[in-house]
Coordinates of N, CA and C in Angstrom, one line a residue:
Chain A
X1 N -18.7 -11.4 -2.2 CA -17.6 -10.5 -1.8 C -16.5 -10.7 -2.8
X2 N -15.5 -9.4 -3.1 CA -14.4 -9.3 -4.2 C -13.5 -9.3 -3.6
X3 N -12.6 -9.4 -4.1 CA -10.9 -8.3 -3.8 C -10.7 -9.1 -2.6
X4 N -10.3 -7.8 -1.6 CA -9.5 -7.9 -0.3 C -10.8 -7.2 0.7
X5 N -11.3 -8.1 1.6 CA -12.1 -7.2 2.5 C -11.4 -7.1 3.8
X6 N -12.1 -5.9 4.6 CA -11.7 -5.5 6.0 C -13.0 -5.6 6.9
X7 N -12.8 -5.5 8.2 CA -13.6 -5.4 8.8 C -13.2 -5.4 10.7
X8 N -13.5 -4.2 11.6 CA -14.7 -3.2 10.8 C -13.9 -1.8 10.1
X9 N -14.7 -1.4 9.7 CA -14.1 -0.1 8.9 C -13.8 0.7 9.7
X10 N -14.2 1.3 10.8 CA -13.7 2.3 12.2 C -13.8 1.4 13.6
X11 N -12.7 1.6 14.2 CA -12.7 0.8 15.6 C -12.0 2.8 16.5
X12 N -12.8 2.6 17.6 CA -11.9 3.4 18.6 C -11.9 1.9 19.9
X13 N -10.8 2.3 20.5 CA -10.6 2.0 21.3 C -9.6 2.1 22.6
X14 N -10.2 2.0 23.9 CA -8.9 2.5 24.8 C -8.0 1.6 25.2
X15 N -6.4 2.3 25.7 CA -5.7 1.8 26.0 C -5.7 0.4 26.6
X16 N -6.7 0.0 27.5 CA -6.4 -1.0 28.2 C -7.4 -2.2 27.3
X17 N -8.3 -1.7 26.2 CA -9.1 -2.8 25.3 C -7.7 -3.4 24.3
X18 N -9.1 -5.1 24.0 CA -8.2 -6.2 23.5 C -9.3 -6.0 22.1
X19 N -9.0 -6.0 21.4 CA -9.9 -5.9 19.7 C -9.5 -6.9 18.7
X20 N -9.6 -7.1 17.6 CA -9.1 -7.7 16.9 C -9.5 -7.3 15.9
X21 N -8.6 -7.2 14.2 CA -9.0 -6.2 13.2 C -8.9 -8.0 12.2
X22 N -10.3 -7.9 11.5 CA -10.1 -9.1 10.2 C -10.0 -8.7 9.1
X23 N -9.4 -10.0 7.9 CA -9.1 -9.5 6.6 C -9.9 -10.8 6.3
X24 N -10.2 -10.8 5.4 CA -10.6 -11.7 4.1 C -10.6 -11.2 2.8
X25 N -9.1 -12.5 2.2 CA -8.9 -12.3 0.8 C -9.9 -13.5 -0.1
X26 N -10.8 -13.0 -1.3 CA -11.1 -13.8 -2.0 C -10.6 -13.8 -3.7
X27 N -9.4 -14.3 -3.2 CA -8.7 -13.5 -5.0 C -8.0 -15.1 -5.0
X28 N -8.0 -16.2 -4.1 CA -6.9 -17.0 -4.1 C -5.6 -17.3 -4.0
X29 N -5.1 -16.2 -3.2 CA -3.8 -15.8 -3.1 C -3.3 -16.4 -2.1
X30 N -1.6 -16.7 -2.0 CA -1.6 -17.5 -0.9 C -0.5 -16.5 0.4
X31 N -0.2 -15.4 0.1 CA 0.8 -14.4 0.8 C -0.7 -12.9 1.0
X32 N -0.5 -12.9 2.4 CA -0.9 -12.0 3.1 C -0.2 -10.8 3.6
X33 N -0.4 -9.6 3.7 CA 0.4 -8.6 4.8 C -0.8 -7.7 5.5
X34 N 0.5 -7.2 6.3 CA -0.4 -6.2 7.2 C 0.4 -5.0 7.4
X35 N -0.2 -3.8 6.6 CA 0.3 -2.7 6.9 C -0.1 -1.3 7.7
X36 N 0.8 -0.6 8.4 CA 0.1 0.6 8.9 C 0.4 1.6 8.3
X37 N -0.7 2.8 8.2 CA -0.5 3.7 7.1 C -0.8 5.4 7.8
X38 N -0.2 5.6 9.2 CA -0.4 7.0 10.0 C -0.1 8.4 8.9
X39 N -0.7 9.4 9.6 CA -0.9 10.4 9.2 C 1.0 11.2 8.5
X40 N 1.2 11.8 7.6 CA 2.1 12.3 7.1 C 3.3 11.1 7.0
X41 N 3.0 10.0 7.3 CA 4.1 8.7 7.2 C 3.8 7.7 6.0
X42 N 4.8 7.3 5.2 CA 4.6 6.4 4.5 C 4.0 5.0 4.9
X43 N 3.6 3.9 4.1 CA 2.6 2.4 4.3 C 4.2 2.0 4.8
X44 N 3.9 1.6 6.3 CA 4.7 0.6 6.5 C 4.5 -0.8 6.7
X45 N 5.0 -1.5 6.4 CA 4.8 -2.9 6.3 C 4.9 -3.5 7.8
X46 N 4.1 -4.1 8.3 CA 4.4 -4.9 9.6 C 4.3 -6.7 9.7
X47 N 3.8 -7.0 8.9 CA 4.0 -8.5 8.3 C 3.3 -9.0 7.6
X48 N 4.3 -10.2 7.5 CA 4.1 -11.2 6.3 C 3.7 -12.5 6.4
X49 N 2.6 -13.1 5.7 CA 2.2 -14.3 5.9 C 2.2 -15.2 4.3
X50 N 2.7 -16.1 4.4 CA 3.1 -16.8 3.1 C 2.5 -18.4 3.4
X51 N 1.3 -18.8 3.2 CA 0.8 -20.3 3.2 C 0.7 -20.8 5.0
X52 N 0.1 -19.8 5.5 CA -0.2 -19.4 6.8 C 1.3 -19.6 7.5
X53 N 2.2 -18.9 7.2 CA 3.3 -19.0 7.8 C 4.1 -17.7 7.7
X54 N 4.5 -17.0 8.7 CA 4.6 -15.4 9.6 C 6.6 -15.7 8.6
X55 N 6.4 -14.8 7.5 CA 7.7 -14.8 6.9 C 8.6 -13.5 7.2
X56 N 8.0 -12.8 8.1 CA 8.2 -11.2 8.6 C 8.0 -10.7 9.7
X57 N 8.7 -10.1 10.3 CA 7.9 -9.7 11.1 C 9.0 -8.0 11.1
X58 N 8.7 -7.0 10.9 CA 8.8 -5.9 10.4 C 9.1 -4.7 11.8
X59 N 10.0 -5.7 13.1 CA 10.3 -5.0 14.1 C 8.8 -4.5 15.2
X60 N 7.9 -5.1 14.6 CA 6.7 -4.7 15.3 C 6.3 -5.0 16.9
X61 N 6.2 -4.3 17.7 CA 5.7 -4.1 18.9 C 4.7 -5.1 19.1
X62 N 5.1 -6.3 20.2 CA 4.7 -7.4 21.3 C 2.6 -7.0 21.1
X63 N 2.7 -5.9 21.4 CA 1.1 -5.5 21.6 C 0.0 -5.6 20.0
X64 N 0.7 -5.8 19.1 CA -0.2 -6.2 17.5 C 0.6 -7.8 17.3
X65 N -0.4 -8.7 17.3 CA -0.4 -10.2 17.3 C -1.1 -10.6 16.5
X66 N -0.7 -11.1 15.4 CA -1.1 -11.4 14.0 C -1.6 -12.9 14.3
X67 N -2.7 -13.2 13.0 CA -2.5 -14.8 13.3 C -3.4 -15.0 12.0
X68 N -2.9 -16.0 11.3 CA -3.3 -16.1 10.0 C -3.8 -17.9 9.8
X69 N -5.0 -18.4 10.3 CA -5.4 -19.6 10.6 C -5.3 -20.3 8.9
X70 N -5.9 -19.4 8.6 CA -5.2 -20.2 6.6 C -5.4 -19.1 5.9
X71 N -4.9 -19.6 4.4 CA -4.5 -18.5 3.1 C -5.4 -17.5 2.9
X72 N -6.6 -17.8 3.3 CA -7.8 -16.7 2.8 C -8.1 -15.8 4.1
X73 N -7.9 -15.8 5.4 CA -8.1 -15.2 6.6 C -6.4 -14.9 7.1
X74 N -6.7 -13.7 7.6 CA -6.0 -12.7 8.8 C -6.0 -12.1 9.6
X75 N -5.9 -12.4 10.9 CA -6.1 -11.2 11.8 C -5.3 -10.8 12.7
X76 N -5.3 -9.3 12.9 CA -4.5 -8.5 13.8 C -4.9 -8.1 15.3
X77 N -4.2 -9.0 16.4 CA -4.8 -8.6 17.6 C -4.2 -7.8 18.2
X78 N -5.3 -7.0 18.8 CA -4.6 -5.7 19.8 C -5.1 -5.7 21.3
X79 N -3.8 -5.4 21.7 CA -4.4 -5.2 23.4 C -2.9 -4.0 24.0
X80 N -3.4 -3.4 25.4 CA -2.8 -2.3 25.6 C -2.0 -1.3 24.6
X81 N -2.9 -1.0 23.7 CA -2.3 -0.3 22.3 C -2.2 1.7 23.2
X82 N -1.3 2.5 21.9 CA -1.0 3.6 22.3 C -1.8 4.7 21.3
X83 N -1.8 5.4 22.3 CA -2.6 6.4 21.1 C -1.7 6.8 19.7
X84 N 0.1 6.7 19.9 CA 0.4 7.0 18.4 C -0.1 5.4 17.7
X85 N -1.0 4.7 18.2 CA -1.2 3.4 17.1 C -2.1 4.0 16.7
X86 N -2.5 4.7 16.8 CA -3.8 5.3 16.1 C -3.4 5.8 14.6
X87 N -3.7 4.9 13.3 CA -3.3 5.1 12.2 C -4.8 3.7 11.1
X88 N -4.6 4.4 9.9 CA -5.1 3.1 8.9 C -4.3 2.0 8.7
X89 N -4.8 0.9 9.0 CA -4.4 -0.3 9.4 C -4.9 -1.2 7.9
X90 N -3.8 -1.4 7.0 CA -4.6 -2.1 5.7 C -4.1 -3.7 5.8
X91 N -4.6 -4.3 5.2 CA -4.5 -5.5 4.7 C -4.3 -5.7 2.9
X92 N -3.2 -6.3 2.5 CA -3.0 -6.9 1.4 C -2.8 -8.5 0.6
X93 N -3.1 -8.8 -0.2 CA -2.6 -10.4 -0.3 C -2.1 -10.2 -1.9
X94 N -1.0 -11.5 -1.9 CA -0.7 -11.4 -3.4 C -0.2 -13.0 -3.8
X95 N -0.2 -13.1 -4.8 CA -0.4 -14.7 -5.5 C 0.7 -15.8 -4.6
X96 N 1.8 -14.7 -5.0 CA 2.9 -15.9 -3.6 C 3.7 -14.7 -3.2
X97 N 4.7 -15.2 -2.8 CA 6.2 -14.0 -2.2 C 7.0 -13.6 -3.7
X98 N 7.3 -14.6 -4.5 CA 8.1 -15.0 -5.2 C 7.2 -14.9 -7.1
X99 N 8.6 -14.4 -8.0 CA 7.7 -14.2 -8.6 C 7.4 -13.1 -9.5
X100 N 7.4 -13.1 -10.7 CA 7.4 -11.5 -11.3 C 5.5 -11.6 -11.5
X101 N 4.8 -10.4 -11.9 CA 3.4 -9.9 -11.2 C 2.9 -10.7 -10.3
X102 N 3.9 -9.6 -9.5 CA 3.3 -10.4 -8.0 C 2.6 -9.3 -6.9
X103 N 1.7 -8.8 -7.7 CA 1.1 -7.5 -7.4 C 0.1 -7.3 -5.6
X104 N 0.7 -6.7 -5.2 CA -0.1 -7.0 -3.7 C -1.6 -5.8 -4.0
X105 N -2.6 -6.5 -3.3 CA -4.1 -5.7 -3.4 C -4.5 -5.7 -2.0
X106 N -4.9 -4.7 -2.0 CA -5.1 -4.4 -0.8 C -6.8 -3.8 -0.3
X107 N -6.8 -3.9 0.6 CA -8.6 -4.1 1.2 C -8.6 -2.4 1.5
X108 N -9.7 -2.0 1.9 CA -10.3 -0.7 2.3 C -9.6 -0.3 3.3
X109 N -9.1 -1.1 4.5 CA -8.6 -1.0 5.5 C -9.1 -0.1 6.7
X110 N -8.9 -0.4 8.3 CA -9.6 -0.2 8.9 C -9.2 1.3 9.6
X111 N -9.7 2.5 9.8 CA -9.2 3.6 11.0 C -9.4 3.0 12.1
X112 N -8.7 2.9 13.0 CA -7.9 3.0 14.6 C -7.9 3.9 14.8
X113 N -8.4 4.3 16.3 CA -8.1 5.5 16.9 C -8.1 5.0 18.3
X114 N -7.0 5.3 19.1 CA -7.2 4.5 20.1 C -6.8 6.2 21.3
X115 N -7.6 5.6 22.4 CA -7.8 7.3 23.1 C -7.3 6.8 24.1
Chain B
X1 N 19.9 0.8 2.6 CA 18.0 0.9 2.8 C 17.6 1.5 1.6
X2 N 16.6 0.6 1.4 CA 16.1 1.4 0.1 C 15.1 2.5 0.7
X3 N 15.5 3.4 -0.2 CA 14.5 4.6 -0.4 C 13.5 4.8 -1.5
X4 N 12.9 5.5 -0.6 CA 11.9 6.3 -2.1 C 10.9 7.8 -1.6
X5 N 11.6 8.5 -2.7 CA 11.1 9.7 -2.3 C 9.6 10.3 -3.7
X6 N 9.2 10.9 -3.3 CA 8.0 11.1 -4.5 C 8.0 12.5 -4.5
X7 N 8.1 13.1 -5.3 CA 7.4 14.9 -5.6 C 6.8 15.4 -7.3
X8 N 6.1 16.4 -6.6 CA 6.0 17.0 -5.6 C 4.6 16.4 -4.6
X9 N 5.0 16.9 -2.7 CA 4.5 16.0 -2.2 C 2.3 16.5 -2.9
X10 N 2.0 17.8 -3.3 CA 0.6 18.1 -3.6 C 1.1 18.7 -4.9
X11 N -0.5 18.5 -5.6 CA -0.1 19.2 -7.1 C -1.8 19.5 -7.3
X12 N -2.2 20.9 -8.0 CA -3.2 21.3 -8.1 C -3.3 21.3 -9.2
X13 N -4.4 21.2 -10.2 CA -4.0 21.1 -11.5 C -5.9 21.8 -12.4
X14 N -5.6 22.1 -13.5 CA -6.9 22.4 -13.9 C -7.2 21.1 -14.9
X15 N -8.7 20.9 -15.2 CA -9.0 20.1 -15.7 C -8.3 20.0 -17.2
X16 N -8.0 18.9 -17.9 CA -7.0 19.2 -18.8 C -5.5 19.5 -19.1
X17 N -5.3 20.0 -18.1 CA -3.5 20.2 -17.5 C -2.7 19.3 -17.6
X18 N -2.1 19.1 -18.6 CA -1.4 17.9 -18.1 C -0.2 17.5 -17.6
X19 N 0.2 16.4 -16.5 CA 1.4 17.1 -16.0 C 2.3 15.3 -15.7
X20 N 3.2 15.7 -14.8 CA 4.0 14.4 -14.1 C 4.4 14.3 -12.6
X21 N 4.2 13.5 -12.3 CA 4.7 13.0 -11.0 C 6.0 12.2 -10.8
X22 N 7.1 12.6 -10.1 CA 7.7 12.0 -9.9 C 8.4 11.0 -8.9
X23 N 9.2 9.8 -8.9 CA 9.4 8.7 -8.3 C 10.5 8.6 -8.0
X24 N 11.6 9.0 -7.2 CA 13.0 8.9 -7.4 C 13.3 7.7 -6.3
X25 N 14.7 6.7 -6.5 CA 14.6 5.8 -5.4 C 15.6 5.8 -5.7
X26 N 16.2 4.4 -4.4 CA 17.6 3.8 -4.1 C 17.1 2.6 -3.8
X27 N 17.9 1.5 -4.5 CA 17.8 0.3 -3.9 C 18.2 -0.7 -4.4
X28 N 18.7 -1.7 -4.0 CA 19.5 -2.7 -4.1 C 19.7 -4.0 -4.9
X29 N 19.3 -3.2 -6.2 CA 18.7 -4.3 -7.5 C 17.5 -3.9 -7.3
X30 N 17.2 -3.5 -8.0 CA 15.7 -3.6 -8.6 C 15.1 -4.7 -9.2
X31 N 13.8 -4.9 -7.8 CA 12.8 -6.1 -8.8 C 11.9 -5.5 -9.6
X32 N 11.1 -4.9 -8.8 CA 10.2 -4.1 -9.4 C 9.7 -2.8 -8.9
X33 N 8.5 -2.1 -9.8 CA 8.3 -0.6 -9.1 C 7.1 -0.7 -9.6
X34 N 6.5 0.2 -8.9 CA 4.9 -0.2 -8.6 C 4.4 1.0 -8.3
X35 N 3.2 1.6 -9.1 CA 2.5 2.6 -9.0 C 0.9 2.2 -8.3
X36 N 0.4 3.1 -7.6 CA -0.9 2.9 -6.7 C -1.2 4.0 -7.1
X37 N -3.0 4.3 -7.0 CA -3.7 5.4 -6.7 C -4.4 5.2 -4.9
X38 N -4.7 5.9 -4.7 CA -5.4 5.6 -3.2 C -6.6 6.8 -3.1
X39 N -7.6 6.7 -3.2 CA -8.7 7.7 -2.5 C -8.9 8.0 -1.2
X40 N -9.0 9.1 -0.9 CA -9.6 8.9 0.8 C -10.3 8.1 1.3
X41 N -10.4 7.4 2.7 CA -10.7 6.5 3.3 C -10.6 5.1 2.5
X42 N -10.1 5.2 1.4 CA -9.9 3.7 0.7 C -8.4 3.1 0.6
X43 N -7.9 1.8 0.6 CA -6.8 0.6 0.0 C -6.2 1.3 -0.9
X44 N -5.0 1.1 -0.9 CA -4.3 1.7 -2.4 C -4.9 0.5 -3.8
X45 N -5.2 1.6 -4.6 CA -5.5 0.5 -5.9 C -4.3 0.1 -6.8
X46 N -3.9 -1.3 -7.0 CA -3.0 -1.4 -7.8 C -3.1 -0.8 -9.6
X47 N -2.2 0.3 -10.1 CA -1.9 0.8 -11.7 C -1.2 0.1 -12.4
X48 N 0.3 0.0 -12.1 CA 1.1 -0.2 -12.7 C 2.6 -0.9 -11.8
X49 N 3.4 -2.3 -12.6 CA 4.2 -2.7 -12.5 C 5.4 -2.0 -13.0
X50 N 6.6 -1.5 -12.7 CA 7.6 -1.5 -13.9 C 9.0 -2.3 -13.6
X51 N 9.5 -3.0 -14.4 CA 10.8 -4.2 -14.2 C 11.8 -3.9 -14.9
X52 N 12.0 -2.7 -15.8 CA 13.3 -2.5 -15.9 C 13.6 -1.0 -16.7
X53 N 14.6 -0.4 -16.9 CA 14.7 1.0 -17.3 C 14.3 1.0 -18.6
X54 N 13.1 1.9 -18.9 CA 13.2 2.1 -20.6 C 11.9 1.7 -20.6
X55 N 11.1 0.5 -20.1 CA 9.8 0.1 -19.7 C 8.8 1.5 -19.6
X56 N 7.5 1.1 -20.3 CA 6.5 2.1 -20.1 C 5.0 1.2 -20.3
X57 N 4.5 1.9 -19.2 CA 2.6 1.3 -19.3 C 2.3 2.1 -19.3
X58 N 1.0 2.0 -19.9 CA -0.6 2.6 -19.9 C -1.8 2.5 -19.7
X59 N -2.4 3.6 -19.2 CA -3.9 2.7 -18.4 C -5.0 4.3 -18.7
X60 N -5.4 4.0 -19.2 CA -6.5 5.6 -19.9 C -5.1 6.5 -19.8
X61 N -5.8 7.6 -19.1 CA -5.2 8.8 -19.4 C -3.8 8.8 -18.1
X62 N -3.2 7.7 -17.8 CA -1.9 7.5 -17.0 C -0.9 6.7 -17.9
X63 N 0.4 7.2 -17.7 CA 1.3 6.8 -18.8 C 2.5 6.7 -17.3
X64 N 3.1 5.4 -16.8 CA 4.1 5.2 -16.3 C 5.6 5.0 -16.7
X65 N 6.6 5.5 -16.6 CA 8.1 5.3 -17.1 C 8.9 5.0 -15.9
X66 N 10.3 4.0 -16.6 CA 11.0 3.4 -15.8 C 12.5 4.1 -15.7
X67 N 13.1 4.8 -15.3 CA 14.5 5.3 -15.4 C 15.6 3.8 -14.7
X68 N 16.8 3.9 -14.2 CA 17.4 3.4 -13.5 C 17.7 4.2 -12.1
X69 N 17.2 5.4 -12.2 CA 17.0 6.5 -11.1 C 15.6 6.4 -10.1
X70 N 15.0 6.9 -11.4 CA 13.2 7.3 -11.0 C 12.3 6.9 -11.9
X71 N 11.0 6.9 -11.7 CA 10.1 6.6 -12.3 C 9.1 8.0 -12.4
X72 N 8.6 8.3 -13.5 CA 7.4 9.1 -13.3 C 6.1 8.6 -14.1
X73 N 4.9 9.4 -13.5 CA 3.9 9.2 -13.4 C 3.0 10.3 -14.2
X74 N 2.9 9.7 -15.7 CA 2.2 11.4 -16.7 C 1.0 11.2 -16.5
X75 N 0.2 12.2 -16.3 CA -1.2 12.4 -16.4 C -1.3 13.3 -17.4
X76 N -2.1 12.8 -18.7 CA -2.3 13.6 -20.1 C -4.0 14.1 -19.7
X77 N -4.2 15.4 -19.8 CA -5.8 15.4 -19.8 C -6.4 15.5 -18.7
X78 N -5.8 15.2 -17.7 CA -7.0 15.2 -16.5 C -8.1 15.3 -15.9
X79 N -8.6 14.7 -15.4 CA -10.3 14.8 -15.4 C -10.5 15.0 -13.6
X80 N -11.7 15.5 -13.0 CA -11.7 15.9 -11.8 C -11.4 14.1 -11.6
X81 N -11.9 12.8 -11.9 CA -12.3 11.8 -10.8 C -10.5 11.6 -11.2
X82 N -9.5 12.1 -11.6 CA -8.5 11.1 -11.3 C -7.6 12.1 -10.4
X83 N -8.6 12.7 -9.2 CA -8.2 13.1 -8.1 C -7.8 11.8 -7.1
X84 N -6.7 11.9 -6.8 CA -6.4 11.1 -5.4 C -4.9 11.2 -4.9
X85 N -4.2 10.2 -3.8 CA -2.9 9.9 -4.1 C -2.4 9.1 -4.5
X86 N -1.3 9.4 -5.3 CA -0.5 8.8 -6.2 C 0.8 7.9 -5.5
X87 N 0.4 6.6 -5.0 CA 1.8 6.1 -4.3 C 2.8 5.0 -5.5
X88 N 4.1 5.5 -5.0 CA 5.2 4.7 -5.8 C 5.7 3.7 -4.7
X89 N 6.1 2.4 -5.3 CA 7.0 1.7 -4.3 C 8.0 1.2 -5.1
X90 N 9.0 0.5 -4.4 CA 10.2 -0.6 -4.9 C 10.2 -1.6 -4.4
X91 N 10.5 -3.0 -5.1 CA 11.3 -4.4 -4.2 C 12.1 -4.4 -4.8
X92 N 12.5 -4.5 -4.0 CA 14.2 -5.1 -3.7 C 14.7 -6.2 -4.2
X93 N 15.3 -6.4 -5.2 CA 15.9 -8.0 -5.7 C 16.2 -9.0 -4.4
X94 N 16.2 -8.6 -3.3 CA 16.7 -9.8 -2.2 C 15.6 -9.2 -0.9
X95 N 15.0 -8.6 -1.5 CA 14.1 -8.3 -0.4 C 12.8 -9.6 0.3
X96 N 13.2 -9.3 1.5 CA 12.5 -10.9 1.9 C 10.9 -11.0 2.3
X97 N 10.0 -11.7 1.9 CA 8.9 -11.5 2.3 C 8.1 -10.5 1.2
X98 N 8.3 -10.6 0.0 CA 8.1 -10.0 -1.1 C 7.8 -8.5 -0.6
X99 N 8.7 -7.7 0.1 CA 8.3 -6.6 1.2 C 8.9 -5.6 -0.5
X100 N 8.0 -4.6 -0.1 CA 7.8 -3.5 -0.6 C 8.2 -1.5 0.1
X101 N 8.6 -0.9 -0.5 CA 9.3 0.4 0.8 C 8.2 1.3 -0.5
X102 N 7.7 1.7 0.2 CA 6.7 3.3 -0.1 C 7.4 4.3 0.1
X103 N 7.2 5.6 -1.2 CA 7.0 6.6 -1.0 C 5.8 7.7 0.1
X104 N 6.2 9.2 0.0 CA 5.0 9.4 0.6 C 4.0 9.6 0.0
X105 N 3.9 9.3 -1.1 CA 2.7 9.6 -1.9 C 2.5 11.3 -2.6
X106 N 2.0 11.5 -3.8 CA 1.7 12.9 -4.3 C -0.1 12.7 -4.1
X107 N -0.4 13.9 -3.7 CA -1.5 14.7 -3.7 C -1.9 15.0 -4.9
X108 N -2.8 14.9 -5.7 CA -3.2 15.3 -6.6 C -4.7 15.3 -7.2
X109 N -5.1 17.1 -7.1 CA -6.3 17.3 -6.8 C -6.5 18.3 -8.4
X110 N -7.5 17.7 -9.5 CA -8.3 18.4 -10.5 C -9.1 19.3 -10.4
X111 N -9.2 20.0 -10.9 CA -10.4 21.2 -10.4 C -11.1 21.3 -12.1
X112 N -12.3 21.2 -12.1 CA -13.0 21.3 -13.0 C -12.8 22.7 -13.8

């Protein structure tokens, strides 16, 4: 495996399911994020993980629970989600926070669609 | 708040056509500005860095410029595969969490 992976590529799921969306970075980077990317809205950022430690948190709603066990893993947990969460859900990592080419890459990222 | 606006938001173009996209923003010192392509169903792909006004990259047939305003995005030549969207960003010289603010992206579709 390269780059930034995701997994899985399409999740539906209903309101009252608990899921979980995974990233794995193999680039060696030690800063993670998580962004959402809905239809006619720009990528918004929802957090930051810097040497497994939550440097952000981007006003994001109780119900998406991040947890980043070390540098190379991420994951976003969901439970009683809303149908406007239904959007592309990416994952990015970049060498640190700090820093000139400090280029963030980002994975395939997953569609959500929650009904 | 930093902003960033991009236009125009679709651009239709013939094979060859050559054209620009533009980047306009606001923000609070500039660290850097950052160009993406994105395909459907795919990650944005990282193009291009830019760190200060007057700065220019190149990568085949894409040529990036830095204003203290805006940034644009030339496409010389175009070929159908360098169909996709075109996203700009900014950081922020104090921006925390090495956070980044997106435009919405241009549309840009070649037609053979």
């Amino acid at each position: 495996e390269t780059g930034v992976t995701q997994t899985p590529r399409h999740l539906v799921m209903g309101m009252t399911n608990k899921k979980s969306l995974k990233c794995e970075q193999h680039l060696g980077h030690n800063a993670m994020y998580w962004y959402k990317q809905s239809a006619k809205k720009p990528l918004e950022l929802m957090f930051v993980y810097s040497l497994e430690e939550r440097v952000e948190n981007n006003s994001v709603p109780s119900r998406f629970s991040p947890e980043c066990p070390n540098s190379s893993h991420l994951f976003l947990h969901l439970h009683t989600l809303q149908p406007e969460d239904s959007a592309l859900y990416l994952c990015a990592s970049s060498q640190s926070l700090a820093g000139v080419d400090n280029e963030q890459f980002f994975g395939p990222g997953t569609r959500l669609t929650v009904l | 708040e930093d902003q960033v606006t991009q236009s125009p938001e679709a651009l239709r173009l013939q094979e060859g056509e050559s054209s620009s996209l533009n980047c306009s923003y606001t923000v609070s010192g500039l660290r850097g500005l950052f160009w993406y392509r994105q395909d459907p169903g795919k990650g944005p792909e990282f193009l291009f860095t830019l760190y200060s006004a007057g700065e220019e990259k190149e990568k085949e047939r894409l040529k990036a410029t830095l204003t203290k305003k805006e940034s644009f995005l030339h496409i010389t030549a175009p070929k159908p595969e360098d169909s996709a969207t075109y996203l700009c960003a900014v950081q922020a010289g104090k921006a925390a969490g090495n956070k980044l603010t997106f435009g919405g992206g241009t549309r840009v579709l070649v037609k053979p």
